[in-house]
């Protein structure tokens, strides 16, 4: 069944965008309703999962826009972040990653999700979020830096 | 580690990771899916529906007018068949014509019109200049032609000759009578000229575009069989369940605000009720005007986050001890942070004047009748009660008086089209059902930074009582 097969994966996507579990659940619910209502519009061009995922992501973005999330620059305290070594990821599970992504500021988190995980270009993100492409780029750079810092912190604690 | 490796690691880790799905989510989805708005088809097909409605209404009006015109021709034909009978038998000598006094001619034939011309002349000072010898041939030709026409007796000829006879404006100017034999006013040209005026394209299917004739209020109309004027007057009382669609357009405000407003306000079923007078014009046209009250309902629901609620709890415990039980009451408070959902029904209330023109198919005494109608609805008063979102995204309680400049107190004009199905149930009473579509031309907002319009579909159900019976009732 469609729901059973994809609900878990899409729940992960919703959790990446939402502020909390309840909101993620709402997004997933609305996403599946839209999928079922518009399933006849799928033209068998490209992956079906990709098509469904786009719907869920759009619902998530719409939900975030309703909350009037401002994507603004945040002043960085640390100038340089030490480079991560590959072994730094050894102890990191998916839940840990979700947790540190979740700790990102809204703008960073959304741009990071769209660019890195969904694979949208900065121009596409700019259109979707009604921001400049340059803003999207800078948000991604900062999000990445902040995530790496978080991973290093977690690594220190683990050691 | 490069950024690309870092990104790949995150993507690979999370792209296929499956999180636990909350229990009962599938049931919620099924429930919600079943409760989707019934008019979702309108959202996606509004353009097609509007275009189709327009085509249907325009076609109906075209067919109705054609139908009426053809009926007019059929009536004319029957009139001519009876009146042209004496045409072939009526001949008058020159002396008879000459000696005829100023009395009104009785026979509706060519000789009559000639008499008329002659006597018009005889009453003028230019009589002496008139030469019968010149007109003799003209009269003879006219008579001959009339006779030929009656022999041929085709509908076209009958119609032409009758139009010539009846057309009082075809009296020739006195000065021009001297040149009656000239080519300009030869009988052929006169008839041709008359016919061309009657039929713009010399086409039997297109009689004169006389508005009075089309509407059936020509001066030649006979009164109805019961002696009353040829029109019925009805009073109609109706009520209609309505569903309105709302269009929101930004006018300086952010898309986020419009989305927020759109998501918090969902249209619901409203209603309208009214009373109107209708009067028939001719056998088929009908005009209506009246008053109606229309109410558009809208569900408002918004979740307020970070709402704090403190509850005081009294805990009562009993300690069992050898010297006696002791009851201890302890008071504590629990603070919960959550969200609060505000739900309300918003009302847009309107008092309006609907004015329409319709065309009714069928005979006045038919049990079933159908009509197409079109017209305008003039909003004379409008007010709002309910909640809305202000530009700072706060929930506000609004009404027309409280929030100046948010909603108009008189919206303006709407256009509407409808199709009526009428069932006669007694001599004086009909019931009707009238599905209609209403298109709002004006905004309901004045200076709120956004434009809001309503389009409505509904079906008016009502009764109409006949106040005056004037049409042909068989």
Coordinates of C-alpha atoms in Angstrom, one line a residue:
Chain A
X1 CA 0.0 0.0 0.0
X2 CA 1.2 3.5 -1.0
X3 CA 0.8 5.0 2.5
X4 CA 2.7 2.2 4.3
X5 CA 5.5 2.2 1.7
X6 CA 6.2 5.9 1.8
X7 CA 4.8 7.3 5.0
X8 CA 7.9 6.7 7.0
X9 CA 10.2 8.4 4.4
X10 CA 8.0 11.3 4.1
X11 CA 7.6 11.6 7.8
X12 CA 11.4 12.1 7.9
X13 CA 11.1 14.8 5.3
X14 CA 8.3 16.5 7.3
X15 CA 10.3 16.4 10.5
X16 CA 13.2 18.1 8.7
X17 CA 10.9 21.1 7.9
X18 CA 8.6 21.2 10.8
X19 CA 9.2 22.7 14.2
X20 CA 7.8 19.8 16.1
X21 CA 6.4 16.4 15.7
X22 CA 2.8 17.6 15.8
X23 CA 3.4 20.0 12.9
X24 CA 5.2 17.3 11.0
X25 CA 2.2 15.0 11.4
X26 CA -0.1 17.7 10.1
X27 CA 2.1 18.3 7.1
X28 CA 2.3 14.6 6.3
X29 CA -1.5 14.3 6.6
X30 CA -2.1 17.2 4.3
X31 CA 0.5 15.9 1.9
X32 CA -1.1 12.5 1.5
X33 CA -4.5 14.0 1.1
X34 CA -3.1 16.1 -1.8
X35 CA -1.4 13.1 -3.3
X36 CA -4.6 11.1 -3.3
X37 CA -6.6 14.0 -4.7
X38 CA -4.2 14.7 -7.5
X39 CA -2.9 11.3 -8.2
X40 CA -4.5 11.3 -11.7
X41 CA -2.3 14.3 -12.6
X42 CA 0.8 12.2 -12.4
X43 CA 1.9 11.8 -16.0
X44 CA 4.4 8.9 -15.5
X45 CA 7.2 11.2 -16.3
X46 CA 10.0 10.8 -13.8
X47 CA 9.9 9.0 -10.5
X48 CA 6.5 8.6 -8.7
X49 CA 8.3 8.9 -5.4
X50 CA 9.9 12.1 -6.5
X51 CA 6.5 13.5 -7.6
X52 CA 5.0 12.6 -4.2
X53 CA 7.9 14.0 -2.3
X54 CA 7.6 17.3 -4.2
X55 CA 4.0 17.5 -3.1
X56 CA 4.9 16.9 0.6
X57 CA 7.7 19.4 0.4
X58 CA 5.4 22.0 -1.1
X59 CA 2.9 21.4 1.7
X60 CA 5.7 21.8 4.2
X61 CA 6.8 25.1 2.6
X62 CA 3.2 26.4 2.5
X63 CA 2.8 25.5 6.2
X64 CA 6.0 27.4 7.0
X65 CA 5.0 30.4 4.9
X66 CA 1.7 30.5 6.9
X67 CA 3.8 31.0 9.9
X68 CA 5.5 34.0 8.2
X69 CA 9.0 32.7 8.8
X70 CA 11.6 35.3 8.1
X71 CA 14.7 34.2 6.3
X72 CA 17.3 36.7 7.6
X73 CA 21.0 36.7 8.1
X74 CA 22.3 35.7 11.5
X75 CA 25.5 37.0 12.9
X76 CA 28.2 34.4 13.4
X77 CA 30.2 34.3 16.5
X78 CA 32.9 31.9 15.3
X79 CA 35.1 32.9 12.5
X80 CA 36.4 29.6 11.4
X81 CA 35.2 26.1 11.8
X82 CA 37.8 23.3 11.8
X83 CA 37.5 20.9 9.0
X84 CA 35.6 17.7 9.8
X85 CA 37.4 14.4 9.5
X86 CA 35.4 11.5 7.9
X87 CA 35.5 9.5 11.2
X88 CA 33.6 12.3 12.8
X89 CA 30.5 10.8 11.3
X90 CA 31.0 7.3 12.6
X91 CA 28.9 7.7 15.7
X92 CA 26.2 9.8 14.1
X93 CA 22.8 8.1 13.5
X94 CA 19.9 9.5 11.5
X95 CA 18.1 10.7 14.6
X96 CA 21.2 12.6 15.7
X97 CA 21.4 14.2 12.3
X98 CA 17.7 15.1 12.4
X99 CA 18.2 16.6 15.8
X100 CA 21.1 18.8 14.8
X101 CA 19.3 19.9 11.6
X102 CA 16.3 20.7 13.7
X103 CA 18.4 23.0 15.8
X104 CA 19.2 25.2 12.9
X105 CA 17.5 28.5 12.6
X106 CA 14.4 28.4 10.3
X107 CA 15.9 30.0 7.3
X108 CA 19.1 27.9 7.4
X109 CA 17.1 24.7 7.9
X110 CA 14.8 25.3 5.0
X111 CA 17.5 26.3 2.6
X112 CA 19.7 23.4 3.7
X113 CA 16.9 20.9 3.3
X114 CA 15.9 22.2 -0.1
X115 CA 19.4 22.5 -1.5
X116 CA 21.2 19.5 0.0
X117 CA 18.5 16.9 0.5
X118 CA 15.9 17.7 -2.1
X119 CA 18.5 18.9 -4.7
X120 CA 16.9 22.2 -5.7
X121 CA 19.2 24.9 -7.3
X122 CA 19.6 28.2 -5.6
X123 CA 17.5 29.9 -8.3
X124 CA 14.7 27.4 -7.7
X125 CA 14.9 28.0 -4.0
X126 CA 14.9 31.7 -4.5
X127 CA 11.6 31.5 -6.4
X128 CA 10.0 29.1 -4.0
X129 CA 10.9 31.2 -0.9
X130 CA 10.6 34.6 -2.6
X131 CA 14.2 35.5 -1.7
X132 CA 17.4 36.3 -3.6
X133 CA 19.5 33.5 -5.0
X134 CA 22.5 35.0 -3.2
X135 CA 20.6 34.9 0.1
X136 CA 19.9 31.2 -0.5
X137 CA 23.6 30.6 -1.2
X138 CA 24.8 32.4 2.0
X139 CA 22.1 30.6 4.1
X140 CA 23.4 27.3 2.8
X141 CA 27.0 28.1 3.6
X142 CA 26.1 29.2 7.1
X143 CA 23.9 26.3 7.7
X144 CA 26.6 23.9 6.6
X145 CA 29.1 25.6 8.9
X146 CA 26.7 25.5 11.8
X147 CA 26.0 21.9 11.3
X148 CA 29.6 21.0 11.1
X149 CA 30.2 22.9 14.4
X150 CA 27.4 20.9 16.0
X151 CA 28.8 17.6 14.8
X152 CA 32.2 18.6 16.2
X153 CA 30.6 19.4 19.6
X154 CA 28.8 16.1 19.6
X155 CA 32.1 14.4 18.7
X156 CA 33.8 16.1 21.7
X157 CA 31.0 14.9 24.0
X158 CA 31.3 11.4 22.7
X159 CA 35.0 11.3 23.2
Chain B
X1 CA 36.2 16.9 4.3
X2 CA 34.8 18.9 1.4
X3 CA 31.3 20.4 1.4
X4 CA 30.3 18.0 -1.4
X5 CA 31.2 15.0 0.7
X6 CA 29.4 16.5 3.7
X7 CA 26.3 17.1 1.7
X8 CA 26.4 13.6 0.2
X9 CA 26.7 12.1 3.7
X10 CA 23.7 14.0 5.0
X11 CA 21.6 13.2 1.8
X12 CA 22.4 9.5 1.9
X13 CA 21.7 9.3 5.5
X14 CA 18.4 11.0 5.5
X15 CA 16.9 10.5 2.1
X16 CA 15.9 6.9 2.7
X17 CA 15.5 7.1 6.5
X18 CA 12.1 6.1 7.6
X19 CA 10.7 7.7 10.7
X20 CA 8.0 6.1 12.8
X21 CA 4.6 7.2 11.6
X22 CA 2.1 8.3 14.3
X23 CA -0.7 5.8 14.9
X24 CA -4.1 6.6 13.5
X25 CA -2.7 8.9 10.8
X26 CA -4.1 6.8 8.0
X27 CA -7.6 7.0 9.5
X28 CA -7.3 10.8 9.8
X29 CA -6.3 11.0 6.2
X30 CA -9.3 8.9 5.1
X31 CA -11.6 11.0 7.2
X32 CA -10.2 14.3 5.9
X33 CA -10.2 13.1 2.3
X34 CA -13.9 12.3 2.6
X35 CA -14.6 15.7 4.0
X36 CA -13.0 17.7 1.2
X37 CA -15.2 20.6 0.0
X38 CA -17.9 19.5 -2.4
X39 CA -17.2 22.4 -4.8
X40 CA -13.5 21.6 -5.4
X41 CA -14.5 21.1 -9.1
X42 CA -15.4 24.8 -9.2
X43 CA -11.9 25.7 -8.2
X44 CA -10.3 23.9 -11.0
X45 CA -13.0 24.4 -13.7
X46 CA -14.2 27.9 -13.0
X47 CA -13.1 29.3 -16.4
X48 CA -14.7 26.5 -18.3
X49 CA -17.9 26.8 -16.4
X50 CA -18.1 30.5 -16.9
X51 CA -17.4 30.2 -20.6
X52 CA -20.0 27.5 -21.0
X53 CA -22.6 29.5 -19.0
X54 CA -21.9 32.5 -21.2
X55 CA -22.4 30.5 -24.4
X56 CA -25.5 28.9 -23.1
X57 CA -27.1 32.2 -22.1
X58 CA -26.1 34.0 -25.3
X59 CA -27.3 31.1 -27.5
X60 CA -30.6 30.9 -25.6
X61 CA -31.2 34.6 -26.1
X62 CA -30.4 34.3 -29.8
X63 CA -32.7 31.3 -30.2
X64 CA -35.4 33.1 -28.2
X65 CA -35.3 36.2 -30.4
X66 CA -35.3 34.1 -33.5
X67 CA -38.2 32.0 -32.3
X68 CA -40.1 35.2 -31.6
X69 CA -39.3 36.7 -35.0
X70 CA -40.4 33.6 -36.8
X71 CA -43.7 33.6 -34.9
X72 CA -44.2 37.2 -35.9
X73 CA -43.8 36.2 -39.6
X74 CA -46.3 33.4 -39.3
X75 CA -48.8 35.8 -37.8
X76 CA -48.2 38.3 -40.6
X77 CA -48.7 35.6 -43.2
X78 CA -52.0 34.6 -41.9
X79 CA -53.1 38.2 -41.8
X80 CA -52.1 38.7 -45.4
X81 CA -53.9 35.7 -46.7
X82 CA -57.2 37.1 -45.5
X83 CA -56.7 40.7 -46.4
X84 CA -55.4 40.2 -49.9
X85 CA -58.4 38.5 -51.1
X86 CA -60.2 41.6 -52.5
X87 CA -57.1 42.8 -54.2
X88 CA -57.6 41.0 -57.4
X89 CA -61.2 42.0 -57.7
X90 CA -60.9 45.6 -56.9
X91 CA -60.6 47.9 -59.9
X92 CA -61.7 51.5 -60.0
X93 CA -62.2 53.7 -63.0
X94 CA -60.5 57.0 -63.4
X95 CA -63.8 59.0 -62.9
X96 CA -64.5 57.1 -59.7
X97 CA -61.2 58.1 -58.5
X98 CA -61.5 61.6 -59.6
X99 CA -65.0 62.1 -58.1
X100 CA -64.2 60.5 -54.9
X101 CA -64.7 62.9 -52.0
X102 CA -62.5 63.3 -49.0
X103 CA -64.1 60.3 -47.2
X104 CA -61.8 57.7 -45.9
X105 CA -61.3 54.7 -48.2
X106 CA -62.5 51.5 -46.9
X107 CA -60.8 48.8 -48.9
X108 CA -57.3 48.0 -48.1
X109 CA -55.9 47.6 -51.6
X110 CA -53.8 49.4 -54.1
X111 CA -56.7 51.6 -55.2
X112 CA -57.0 52.8 -51.7
X113 CA -53.5 54.0 -51.5
X114 CA -53.9 55.7 -54.8
X115 CA -57.1 57.3 -53.7
X116 CA -55.3 58.6 -50.7
X117 CA -52.6 60.1 -52.7
X118 CA -55.1 61.6 -55.1
X119 CA -57.2 63.2 -52.4
X120 CA -54.2 64.4 -50.5
X121 CA -53.4 66.3 -53.6
X122 CA -56.9 67.5 -54.2
X123 CA -56.8 69.2 -50.9
X124 CA -53.8 71.2 -51.8
X125 CA -53.4 74.3 -53.8
X126 CA -51.4 72.4 -56.3
X127 CA -54.3 70.3 -57.3
X128 CA -54.5 71.9 -60.7
X129 CA -51.0 70.9 -61.4
X130 CA -51.7 67.3 -60.9
X131 CA -52.2 65.4 -64.1
X132 CA -54.2 62.2 -63.9
X133 CA -53.0 61.4 -67.3
X134 CA -49.6 61.0 -65.8
X135 CA -50.8 58.9 -62.9
X136 CA -53.2 56.9 -64.8
X137 CA -50.5 54.6 -66.0
X138 CA -49.1 54.4 -62.5
X139 CA -52.4 53.5 -61.0
X140 CA -53.0 50.9 -63.7
X141 CA -49.5 49.5 -63.1
X142 CA -50.0 49.3 -59.4
X143 CA -53.4 47.6 -59.8
X144 CA -51.9 45.2 -62.4
X145 CA -49.0 44.4 -60.1
X146 CA -51.3 43.9 -57.2
X147 CA -53.4 41.6 -59.2
X148 CA -50.3 39.7 -60.4
X149 CA -49.2 39.5 -56.8
X150 CA -52.4 38.1 -55.7
X151 CA -52.3 35.6 -58.5
X152 CA -48.9 34.5 -57.7
X153 CA -49.8 34.6 -54.0
X154 CA -46.4 33.6 -52.7
X155 CA -45.8 34.4 -49.1
X156 CA -43.2 37.0 -50.2
X157 CA -45.5 38.8 -52.5
X158 CA -48.4 38.7 -50.1
X159 CA -46.2 40.1 -47.4
X160 CA -44.7 42.8 -49.7
X161 CA -48.0 44.0 -51.0
X162 CA -49.5 44.1 -47.5
X163 CA -46.6 46.0 -46.2
X164 CA -46.9 48.5 -49.0
X165 CA -50.6 48.9 -48.3
X166 CA -50.2 49.2 -44.6
X167 CA -47.1 51.4 -44.5
X168 CA -48.5 54.8 -44.0
X169 CA -45.1 56.4 -44.1
X170 CA -44.9 55.4 -47.8
X171 CA -47.0 58.4 -48.8
X172 CA -45.1 60.1 -51.6
X173 CA -44.2 63.8 -51.3
X174 CA -46.5 66.0 -53.4
X175 CA -43.7 67.3 -55.5
X176 CA -42.5 63.9 -56.3
X177 CA -45.9 62.9 -57.6
X178 CA -45.3 64.8 -60.8
X179 CA -42.5 62.5 -61.5
X180 CA -44.3 59.4 -60.6
X181 CA -43.8 57.9 -64.0
X182 CA -40.1 58.6 -63.8
X183 CA -37.8 55.7 -63.2
X184 CA -37.1 56.8 -59.7
X185 CA -40.7 56.2 -58.6
X186 CA -41.7 53.5 -60.9
X187 CA -43.9 51.0 -59.2
X188 CA -41.1 48.4 -59.2
X189 CA -38.8 50.8 -57.5
X190 CA -41.4 51.8 -55.0
X191 CA -42.2 48.3 -54.1
X192 CA -38.5 47.4 -54.1
X193 CA -37.8 50.4 -51.9
X194 CA -40.5 49.5 -49.5
X195 CA -39.4 45.9 -49.4
X196 CA -35.8 46.8 -48.9
X197 CA -36.9 48.9 -45.9
X198 CA -39.0 46.1 -44.6
X199 CA -36.4 43.4 -45.2
X200 CA -33.0 44.7 -44.8
X201 CA -31.7 41.8 -46.9
X202 CA -34.8 41.1 -48.8
X203 CA -35.1 38.0 -46.7
X204 CA -38.4 36.7 -45.6
X205 CA -36.9 35.4 -42.3
X206 CA -35.9 38.8 -41.2
X207 CA -38.9 41.1 -40.7
X208 CA -38.5 44.7 -39.7
X209 CA -36.5 45.1 -36.6
X210 CA -39.2 46.9 -34.8
X211 CA -38.6 46.7 -31.1
X212 CA -42.3 47.1 -30.3
X213 CA -43.0 44.1 -32.6
X214 CA -40.3 42.0 -31.1
X215 CA -41.4 42.7 -27.6
X216 CA -45.0 42.2 -28.5
X217 CA -46.2 45.7 -27.5
X218 CA -47.0 47.0 -30.9
X219 CA -49.9 49.4 -31.3
X220 CA -51.7 46.9 -33.6
X221 CA -51.9 44.3 -30.8
X222 CA -55.3 43.3 -29.9
X223 CA -56.3 43.2 -26.2
X224 CA -56.4 39.8 -24.6
X225 CA -59.6 37.7 -24.7
X226 CA -60.7 38.9 -21.3
X227 CA -60.2 42.5 -22.3
X228 CA -57.2 43.1 -20.1
X229 CA -53.9 44.5 -21.3
X230 CA -51.6 41.7 -22.7
X231 CA -49.4 41.3 -19.7
X232 CA -49.4 39.2 -16.6
X233 CA -48.1 40.5 -13.3
X234 CA -46.7 38.2 -10.8
X235 CA -45.3 38.5 -7.3
X236 CA -42.5 36.0 -6.7
X237 CA -41.2 34.9 -3.3
X238 CA -38.1 32.7 -3.2
X239 CA -35.3 31.4 -1.1
X240 CA -32.0 30.0 -2.3
X241 CA -29.2 28.0 -0.8
X242 CA -26.0 29.6 -2.1
X243 CA -22.4 28.8 -2.3
X244 CA -19.9 31.5 -2.8
X245 CA -16.4 31.4 -4.0
X246 CA -14.0 34.1 -2.9
X247 CA -11.2 35.6 -5.0
X248 CA -8.4 37.3 -3.1
X249 CA -6.0 39.6 -4.9
X250 CA -3.0 41.4 -3.3
X251 CA -3.0 45.1 -3.5
X252 CA 0.2 46.0 -1.8
X253 CA 0.2 43.3 0.8
X254 CA 2.5 40.3 0.9
X255 CA 1.7 36.9 -0.5
X256 CA 2.2 35.5 3.0
X257 CA -0.6 37.6 4.3
X258 CA -3.0 36.5 1.5
X259 CA -2.0 32.9 2.1
X260 CA -2.6 33.3 5.8
X261 CA -6.0 34.9 5.2
X262 CA -6.9 32.3 2.6
X263 CA -6.0 29.4 4.9
X264 CA -7.9 30.7 7.8
X265 CA -11.2 31.5 6.0
X266 CA -13.1 28.8 4.2
X267 CA -16.4 29.5 2.4
X268 CA -19.5 27.8 3.7
X269 CA -23.1 27.5 2.4
X270 CA -25.1 30.7 2.6
X271 CA -28.5 31.7 1.5
X272 CA -30.6 34.4 -0.1
X273 CA -34.2 35.2 0.1
X274 CA -36.3 37.8 -1.6
X275 CA -39.5 39.0 -3.1
X276 CA -39.9 40.5 -6.6
X277 CA -42.5 41.7 -9.0
X278 CA -42.5 40.4 -12.5
X279 CA -44.4 41.6 -15.6
X280 CA -44.7 40.0 -18.9
X281 CA -44.1 41.9 -22.1
X282 CA -45.8 40.2 -25.0
X283 CA -46.2 36.5 -24.7
X284 CA -42.7 35.6 -23.8
X285 CA -40.6 38.4 -22.4
X286 CA -40.7 39.1 -18.7
X287 CA -39.0 41.8 -16.5
X288 CA -38.5 41.4 -12.8
X289 CA -37.4 43.6 -10.0
X290 CA -37.5 43.3 -6.2
X291 CA -35.6 43.2 -3.0
X292 CA -33.5 40.4 -1.6
X293 CA -31.4 39.6 1.4
X294 CA -28.3 37.6 0.8
X295 CA -25.9 36.1 3.4
X296 CA -22.5 34.7 2.6
X297 CA -21.2 32.5 5.3
X298 CA -17.5 31.8 6.0
X299 CA -15.8 29.6 8.5
X300 CA -12.9 31.2 10.3
X301 CA -10.4 28.9 12.0
X302 CA -7.0 30.0 13.3
X303 CA -4.5 28.4 15.6
X304 CA -2.8 30.6 18.1
X305 CA 0.5 29.2 19.1
X306 CA 2.3 29.5 22.5
X307 CA -0.8 29.9 24.5
X308 CA -0.2 29.4 28.2
X309 CA -2.8 27.9 30.5
X310 CA -2.4 27.5 34.2
X311 CA -4.5 25.1 36.1
X312 CA -4.7 25.0 39.9
X313 CA -4.8 21.4 41.3
X314 CA -5.7 20.5 44.8
X315 CA -4.2 17.2 45.9
X316 CA -5.8 15.6 48.9
X317 CA -4.0 12.8 50.7
X318 CA -5.0 10.8 53.8
X319 CA -2.3 9.6 56.1
X320 CA -3.3 6.6 58.2
X321 CA -1.7 6.7 61.6
X322 CA -2.4 4.9 64.9
X323 CA -3.4 8.1 66.6
X324 CA -5.8 8.9 63.9
X325 CA -6.0 9.6 60.1
X326 CA -4.7 12.9 58.9
X327 CA -5.9 14.5 55.7
X328 CA -3.4 16.7 53.9
X329 CA -4.6 19.1 51.2
X330 CA -1.9 20.4 49.0
X331 CA -2.4 23.0 46.3
X332 CA -0.2 23.1 43.2
X333 CA -0.5 24.6 39.8
X334 CA 0.2 23.1 36.4
X335 CA 1.2 25.4 33.5
X336 CA 0.6 24.0 30.0
X337 CA 1.9 25.6 26.9
X338 CA 0.1 24.7 23.8
X339 CA -2.0 26.2 21.0
X340 CA -5.5 27.5 21.0
X341 CA -7.8 27.2 18.0
X342 CA -10.3 30.0 17.4
X343 CA -13.3 29.0 15.3
X344 CA -16.1 31.3 14.3
X345 CA -18.6 31.7 11.5
X346 CA -18.2 35.0 9.6
X347 CA -21.2 36.6 8.0
X348 CA -21.4 38.9 5.0
X349 CA -24.9 40.3 5.0
X350 CA -26.3 42.2 2.0
X351 CA -29.5 43.9 1.0
X352 CA -29.9 44.1 -2.7
X353 CA -32.1 45.0 -5.6
X354 CA -32.2 42.4 -8.3
X355 CA -33.3 43.5 -11.8
X356 CA -33.6 41.1 -14.7
X357 CA -35.0 40.4 -18.1
X358 CA -36.1 36.9 -19.1
X359 CA -37.5 35.0 -22.0
X360 CA -40.1 32.4 -21.2
X361 CA -40.5 29.5 -23.6
X362 CA -43.8 27.8 -24.1
X363 CA -47.4 29.1 -24.0
X364 CA -48.8 31.0 -21.1
X365 CA -51.1 28.1 -20.2
X366 CA -48.5 25.3 -20.4
X367 CA -48.0 23.3 -17.3
X368 CA -44.2 23.4 -17.6
X369 CA -42.4 26.5 -18.8
X370 CA -38.7 27.3 -19.1
X371 CA -37.1 30.7 -19.1
X372 CA -33.6 32.2 -19.4
X373 CA -32.9 35.3 -17.4
X374 CA -30.1 37.8 -17.2
X375 CA -29.6 40.9 -15.2
X376 CA -27.9 42.8 -12.5
X377 CA -28.0 42.9 -8.7
X378 CA -27.4 46.2 -7.1
X379 CA -26.1 46.0 -3.6
X380 CA -27.5 48.8 -1.5
X381 CA -26.3 47.8 2.0
X382 CA -23.7 45.4 3.2
X383 CA -22.2 44.6 6.6
X384 CA -19.8 42.1 8.1
X385 CA -19.6 40.3 11.4
X386 CA -16.9 38.0 12.4
X387 CA -13.1 37.5 12.8
X388 CA -10.4 38.1 10.4
X389 CA -6.6 38.5 10.2
X390 CA -5.2 42.0 10.1
X391 CA -2.1 42.9 8.2
X392 CA 0.1 42.2 11.3
X393 CA -1.3 38.6 11.2
X394 CA -3.3 39.1 14.4
X395 CA -6.8 37.8 14.8
X396 CA -9.2 40.7 15.1
X397 CA -12.9 40.8 15.7
X398 CA -14.3 42.9 12.8
X399 CA -17.6 44.4 11.8
X400 CA -18.4 47.1 9.3
X401 CA -18.6 49.8 11.9
X402 CA -15.7 48.8 14.0
X403 CA -13.0 48.4 11.4
X404 CA -13.1 51.4 9.2
X405 CA -12.0 50.9 5.7
X406 CA -11.8 47.1 5.9
X407 CA -15.1 46.1 4.2
X408 CA -17.4 48.2 2.2
X409 CA -20.9 49.1 3.5
X410 CA -22.3 49.0 -0.1
X411 CA -20.5 46.6 -2.4
X412 CA -21.9 47.7 -5.8
X413 CA -22.9 45.7 -8.8
X414 CA -23.1 42.0 -9.7
X415 CA -24.2 40.4 -12.9
X416 CA -26.2 37.2 -13.0
X417 CA -27.7 34.7 -15.3
X418 CA -30.2 32.0 -14.6
X419 CA -32.4 29.4 -16.0
X420 CA -36.0 29.0 -14.6
X421 CA -38.1 25.9 -14.6
X422 CA -41.7 26.8 -13.8
X423 CA -44.5 24.4 -13.0
X424 CA -48.1 25.6 -13.0
X425 CA -50.0 24.3 -10.0
X426 CA -53.2 26.3 -10.1
X427 CA -54.8 29.1 -12.1
X428 CA -53.1 31.7 -9.9
X429 CA -50.0 30.0 -8.8
X430 CA -46.7 28.6 -10.1
X431 CA -43.7 27.1 -8.4
X432 CA -40.3 27.5 -9.8
X433 CA -36.7 26.5 -9.5
X434 CA -34.0 28.8 -10.8
X435 CA -30.4 27.8 -10.8
X436 CA -28.3 30.9 -11.2
X437 CA -24.7 32.1 -11.3
X438 CA -23.7 35.5 -10.0
X439 CA -20.5 37.3 -10.9
X440 CA -19.4 40.1 -8.6
X441 CA -18.0 43.1 -10.4
X442 CA -16.9 45.1 -7.4
X443 CA -14.6 44.5 -4.4
X444 CA -16.0 44.0 -0.9
X445 CA -13.0 45.8 0.5
X446 CA -12.2 49.5 0.3
X447 CA -8.7 50.3 1.5
X448 CA -7.6 47.1 3.2
X449 CA -4.6 46.5 0.9
X450 CA -6.3 43.6 -0.8
X451 CA -9.2 43.0 -3.1
X452 CA -11.9 40.5 -2.3
X453 CA -14.7 39.5 -4.6
X454 CA -17.4 36.9 -4.4
X455 CA -19.0 34.8 -7.1
X456 CA -22.0 32.8 -6.2
X457 CA -23.9 29.8 -7.5
X458 CA -27.3 28.9 -6.1
X459 CA -30.8 27.7 -6.9
X460 CA -33.8 29.9 -6.1
X461 CA -36.8 27.9 -5.1
X462 CA -40.1 29.7 -4.8
X463 CA -43.7 30.4 -5.7
X464 CA -45.1 33.1 -7.9
X465 CA -48.7 34.3 -7.6
X466 CA -50.5 35.9 -10.5
X467 CA -51.8 39.4 -9.7
X468 CA -53.1 40.1 -13.1
X469 CA -54.0 37.8 -15.9
X470 CA -53.5 39.4 -19.3
X471 CA -51.8 37.1 -21.7
X472 CA -53.6 34.8 -24.2
X473 CA -54.9 32.0 -22.0
X474 CA -56.6 29.3 -24.0

